[in-house]
Amino acid sequence: MDLGAYRPVLADRDTRSALLLGFLIRVPMWAGGVILTLHVVTTLGRSYGEAGLVTAAATLAVAVSGPWRGRLLDRIGLRRTVGPSLVVQAVCWSVAPWVGYAPLIAVAALAGLFVVPTFSILRQVIIRSVPLEQRRTALSLDSSATELSFMAGPAIGVWLATSWHTGWALLVCELASVAAGFVLWLVNPPLTAGPGALAGATDGDVEGAGDDTDGVPADRTGGAPARAPRAFRGFITVPVAAVYLAAACSTLVLSGTDVSIVAALRSFGDTGAIGWVLALWGAGSLVGGLLYGAWHRSFSVFWLLAGLAATTVPVALAVGVPSFAVLVTISGFLCAPTITATVEQLSRQVPERFRGEMMGWHGSAMTAGSAIGAPVAGFAIDHGGWSRGFVVVGGLGLVVAVGGLLASGTSRRAGRRPAVPAAAGAAGAVGTVGADSESGRPAASMEH
């Protein structure tokens, strides 16, 4: 482990700017979510369940918009994608604080559909700005900055909502997000390496990477390249889909843990501890992310997911607030590393020309996992107490992680099979379309 690995990453101006801008954008984003819930409950006089419907409508819209907005980033660039979003966001959030409950659902959904894809944009900037060998470190810094913003945003949101009228608090917070998006539009950082890079090549091809962390190893037999995985849509091959599944499962575990923490502390009769216990959980993730970024190698996302799930299950053994706080902090150590690994692994497997859409699908996968994790944990808690929530979401994470590791082992064994001689396999090669997931070279002469 070398903490000095962060020095050259932070020395890059584009990376520094992306990290700072990401923090400034995400703080009002997290705060806005809390204020929206409090606005529905206190100002509109609705229940928490009805507040959840507003959040669910916006979340579903964000999940639907992710791949679409990412595809626009790939095709028409940052400014032409973000510009219309800023207009729609400004109009929606100028109206939302002053309408009734039913119109608020529609306005929140429309705002979610045109949300500025800041996570996608900033991570693309970071990936483009640093060499391949520094990517894990840079993405770990981004995950750590996200944890800091998550720790600060909700606290600021609660303070604004209790100090001001929730309508004005919502307006100020969301317009601050629009202003941060405008700064992003104004700066207009490049998202790709530009025409000098190999068109359509994966980073493994450009940088000469050939490790096994992506689950599909480079061919080391000296023969012809291994047959490329079949793509379901453009760049989405079986290994890529597996990483998306891991991303969804990681947020399933995290959102289920979030709900279970609240249920546990209510059961212990200490709801006042919810805030600082959640902060400890985030701090554990922050420390874990920084340590992972300084580590000397990457790990498969499925190993990290297995660790995340395996440290989540024992939280169910807590017998009081002190032991619970310790176990929750430990369970947080692999949160940021797991998310970082999903982004890093995808960036190695997916050609640069699809990077915006890749990040869009990644965001949608994580959103879907969050949407599933909370009700799954809630159902388990209703039928077996707070401890059952940790056991169920952790168990689901372990099942997916073990399945991914077994599938990766099968892929590696298949990749080591002797290659078919060129003359014998020529007829079959003509119909093979795609790119080798490790090198990015065409698997055959036939092109789209």
mmCIF file of N, CA and C in Angstrom, residues 123 127 131-140 143 203-204 209 211 213-214 243 292-293 295-301 304 336-350 355 358-359 362:
data_model
loop_
_atom_site.group_PDB
_atom_site.id
_atom_site.type_symbol
_atom_site.label_atom_id
_atom_site.label_comp_id
_atom_site.label_asym_id
_atom_site.label_seq_id
_atom_site.Cartn_x
_atom_site.Cartn_y
_atom_site.Cartn_z
ATOM 1 N N ARG A 123 -16.988 11.216 -13.660
ATOM 2 C CA ARG A 123 -16.177 10.000 -13.696
ATOM 3 C C ARG A 123 -15.526 9.820 -15.060
ATOM 4 N N ILE A 127 -11.532 9.415 -15.555
ATOM 5 C CA ILE A 127 -10.975 8.294 -16.317
ATOM 6 C C ILE A 127 -10.098 8.800 -17.454
ATOM 7 N N PRO A 131 -3.599 8.216 -16.286
ATOM 8 C CA PRO A 131 -3.186 6.973 -16.944
ATOM 9 C C PRO A 131 -3.915 5.776 -16.347
ATOM 10 N N LEU A 132 -3.924 4.680 -17.090
ATOM 11 C CA LEU A 132 -4.634 3.484 -16.662
ATOM 12 C C LEU A 132 -4.175 3.010 -15.287
ATOM 13 N N GLU A 133 -2.870 3.077 -15.020
ATOM 14 C CA GLU A 133 -2.358 2.557 -13.749
ATOM 15 C C GLU A 133 -2.765 3.431 -12.558
ATOM 16 N N GLN A 134 -3.236 4.653 -12.815
ATOM 17 C CA GLN A 134 -3.678 5.529 -11.726
ATOM 18 C C GLN A 134 -5.198 5.597 -11.616
ATOM 19 N N ARG A 135 -5.909 4.869 -12.458
ATOM 20 C CA ARG A 135 -7.364 5.005 -12.526
ATOM 21 C C ARG A 135 -8.038 4.576 -11.229
ATOM 22 N N ARG A 136 -7.616 3.446 -10.665
ATOM 23 C CA ARG A 136 -8.231 2.979 -9.427
ATOM 24 C C ARG A 136 -8.056 4.008 -8.317
ATOM 25 N N THR A 137 -6.878 4.590 -8.231
ATOM 26 C CA THR A 137 -6.611 5.595 -7.204
ATOM 27 C C THR A 137 -7.499 6.811 -7.392
ATOM 28 N N ALA A 138 -7.619 7.272 -8.634
ATOM 29 C CA ALA A 138 -8.435 8.458 -8.906
ATOM 30 C C ALA A 138 -9.911 8.191 -8.641
ATOM 31 N N LEU A 139 -10.404 7.025 -9.061
ATOM 32 C CA LEU A 139 -11.805 6.694 -8.822
ATOM 33 C C LEU A 139 -12.084 6.488 -7.331
ATOM 34 N N SER A 140 -11.090 6.005 -6.598
ATOM 35 C CA SER A 140 -11.253 5.867 -5.149
ATOM 36 C C SER A 140 -11.377 7.239 -4.490
ATOM 37 N N SER A 143 -14.909 8.329 -5.063
ATOM 38 C CA SER A 143 -15.826 7.653 -4.143
ATOM 39 C C SER A 143 -15.724 8.244 -2.736
ATOM 40 N N ASP A 203 -9.462 0.471 -23.063
ATOM 41 C CA ASP A 203 -8.243 0.986 -22.455
ATOM 42 C C ASP A 203 -7.174 -0.077 -22.343
ATOM 43 N N GLY A 204 -7.586 -1.325 -22.246
ATOM 44 C CA GLY A 204 -6.584 -2.376 -22.188
ATOM 45 C C GLY A 204 -5.753 -2.415 -23.452
ATOM 46 N N ALA A 209 -2.831 -3.177 -21.108
ATOM 47 C CA ALA A 209 -3.177 -3.891 -19.882
ATOM 48 C C ALA A 209 -3.598 -5.302 -20.206
ATOM 49 N N ASP A 211 -4.468 -7.724 -17.293
ATOM 50 C CA ASP A 211 -4.679 -8.451 -16.052
ATOM 51 C C ASP A 211 -5.995 -9.201 -16.090
ATOM 52 N N THR A 213 -8.366 -8.933 -13.743
ATOM 53 C CA THR A 213 -9.349 -8.375 -12.835
ATOM 54 C C THR A 213 -10.687 -8.165 -13.489
ATOM 55 N N ASP A 214 -10.769 -8.159 -14.798
ATOM 56 C CA ASP A 214 -12.035 -7.947 -15.465
ATOM 57 C C ASP A 214 -12.832 -9.225 -15.590
ATOM 58 N N VAL A 243 -20.944 -7.260 -14.404
ATOM 59 C CA VAL A 243 -20.508 -6.140 -13.569
ATOM 60 C C VAL A 243 -21.700 -5.258 -13.203
ATOM 61 N N TYR A 292 -8.138 1.445 -0.419
ATOM 62 C CA TYR A 292 -8.192 0.684 -1.673
ATOM 63 C C TYR A 292 -7.487 1.451 -2.791
ATOM 64 N N GLY A 293 -7.658 2.764 -2.832
ATOM 65 C CA GLY A 293 -6.985 3.553 -3.855
ATOM 66 C C GLY A 293 -5.482 3.539 -3.727
ATOM 67 N N TRP A 295 -3.841 0.898 -2.573
ATOM 68 C CA TRP A 295 -3.363 -0.484 -2.655
ATOM 69 C C TRP A 295 -2.597 -0.695 -3.950
ATOM 70 N N HIS A 296 -1.749 -1.715 -3.986
ATOM 71 C CA HIS A 296 -0.859 -1.908 -5.119
ATOM 72 C C HIS A 296 -1.512 -2.638 -6.289
ATOM 73 N N ARG A 297 -2.751 -3.126 -6.123
ATOM 74 C CA ARG A 297 -3.407 -3.850 -7.213
ATOM 75 C C ARG A 297 -4.913 -3.711 -7.090
ATOM 76 N N SER A 298 -5.611 -4.033 -8.186
ATOM 77 C CA SER A 298 -7.068 -4.057 -8.196
ATOM 78 C C SER A 298 -7.563 -5.455 -7.843
ATOM 79 N N PHE A 299 -8.816 -5.525 -7.437
ATOM 80 C CA PHE A 299 -9.465 -6.798 -7.142
ATOM 81 C C PHE A 299 -10.729 -6.924 -7.981
ATOM 82 N N SER A 300 -11.109 -8.158 -8.269
ATOM 83 C CA SER A 300 -12.366 -8.388 -8.957
ATOM 84 C C SER A 300 -13.513 -7.839 -8.125
ATOM 85 N N VAL A 301 -14.471 -7.242 -8.788
ATOM 86 C CA VAL A 301 -15.619 -6.670 -8.088
ATOM 87 C C VAL A 301 -16.376 -7.743 -7.301
ATOM 88 N N LEU A 304 -14.799 -8.194 -3.881
ATOM 89 C CA LEU A 304 -15.143 -7.065 -3.015
ATOM 90 C C LEU A 304 -16.611 -7.127 -2.582
ATOM 91 N N ALA A 336 -17.207 1.819 -0.519
ATOM 92 C CA ALA A 336 -16.583 2.613 -1.583
ATOM 93 C C ALA A 336 -15.690 1.767 -2.498
ATOM 94 N N PRO A 337 -14.863 0.838 -1.961
ATOM 95 C CA PRO A 337 -14.061 0.014 -2.869
ATOM 96 C C PRO A 337 -14.900 -0.800 -3.856
ATOM 97 N N THR A 338 -16.046 -1.316 -3.422
ATOM 98 C CA THR A 338 -16.874 -2.116 -4.325
ATOM 99 C C THR A 338 -17.421 -1.264 -5.459
ATOM 100 N N ILE A 339 -17.939 -0.068 -5.135
ATOM 101 C CA ILE A 339 -18.451 0.827 -6.173
ATOM 102 C C ILE A 339 -17.325 1.254 -7.104
ATOM 103 N N THR A 340 -16.159 1.571 -6.528
ATOM 104 C CA THR A 340 -15.011 1.955 -7.353
ATOM 105 C C THR A 340 -14.637 0.846 -8.323
ATOM 106 N N ALA A 341 -14.638 -0.387 -7.842
ATOM 107 C CA ALA A 341 -14.247 -1.523 -8.687
ATOM 108 C C ALA A 341 -15.207 -1.714 -9.857
ATOM 109 N N THR A 342 -16.511 -1.455 -9.635
ATOM 110 C CA THR A 342 -17.450 -1.616 -10.754
ATOM 111 C C THR A 342 -17.146 -0.621 -11.862
ATOM 112 N N VAL A 343 -16.853 0.623 -11.501
ATOM 113 C CA VAL A 343 -16.548 1.644 -12.518
ATOM 114 C C VAL A 343 -15.233 1.327 -13.212
ATOM 115 N N GLU A 344 -14.205 0.970 -12.417
ATOM 116 C CA GLU A 344 -12.897 0.668 -13.007
ATOM 117 C C GLU A 344 -12.983 -0.524 -13.951
ATOM 118 N N GLN A 345 -13.688 -1.565 -13.527
ATOM 119 C CA GLN A 345 -13.779 -2.770 -14.339
ATOM 120 C C GLN A 345 -14.521 -2.493 -15.642
ATOM 121 N N LEU A 346 -15.602 -1.728 -15.576
ATOM 122 C CA LEU A 346 -16.340 -1.379 -16.793
ATOM 123 C C LEU A 346 -15.489 -0.540 -17.723
ATOM 124 N N SER A 347 -14.721 0.383 -17.173
ATOM 125 C CA SER A 347 -13.903 1.256 -18.024
ATOM 126 C C SER A 347 -12.827 0.476 -18.768
ATOM 127 N N ARG A 348 -12.426 -0.687 -18.234
ATOM 128 C CA ARG A 348 -11.454 -1.530 -18.924
ATOM 129 C C ARG A 348 -12.110 -2.378 -20.004
ATOM 130 N N GLN A 349 -13.389 -2.706 -19.823
ATOM 131 C CA GLN A 349 -14.053 -3.634 -20.727
ATOM 132 C C GLN A 349 -14.797 -2.952 -21.868
ATOM 133 N N VAL A 350 -15.178 -1.689 -21.688
ATOM 134 C CA VAL A 350 -16.049 -1.013 -22.651
ATOM 135 C C VAL A 350 -15.249 -0.017 -23.479
ATOM 136 N N ARG A 355 -18.526 5.238 -23.552
ATOM 137 C CA ARG A 355 -18.311 5.455 -22.127
ATOM 138 C C ARG A 355 -19.470 6.196 -21.455
ATOM 139 N N MET A 358 -22.205 3.748 -21.059
ATOM 140 C CA MET A 358 -21.767 2.780 -20.050
ATOM 141 C C MET A 358 -22.041 3.310 -18.643
ATOM 142 N N MET A 359 -21.678 4.581 -18.401
ATOM 143 C CA MET A 359 -21.896 5.163 -17.090
ATOM 144 C C MET A 359 -23.382 5.359 -16.816
ATOM 145 N N HIS A 362 -24.654 2.103 -15.733
ATOM 146 C CA HIS A 362 -24.125 1.854 -14.394
ATOM 147 C C HIS A 362 -24.978 2.564 -13.345
#
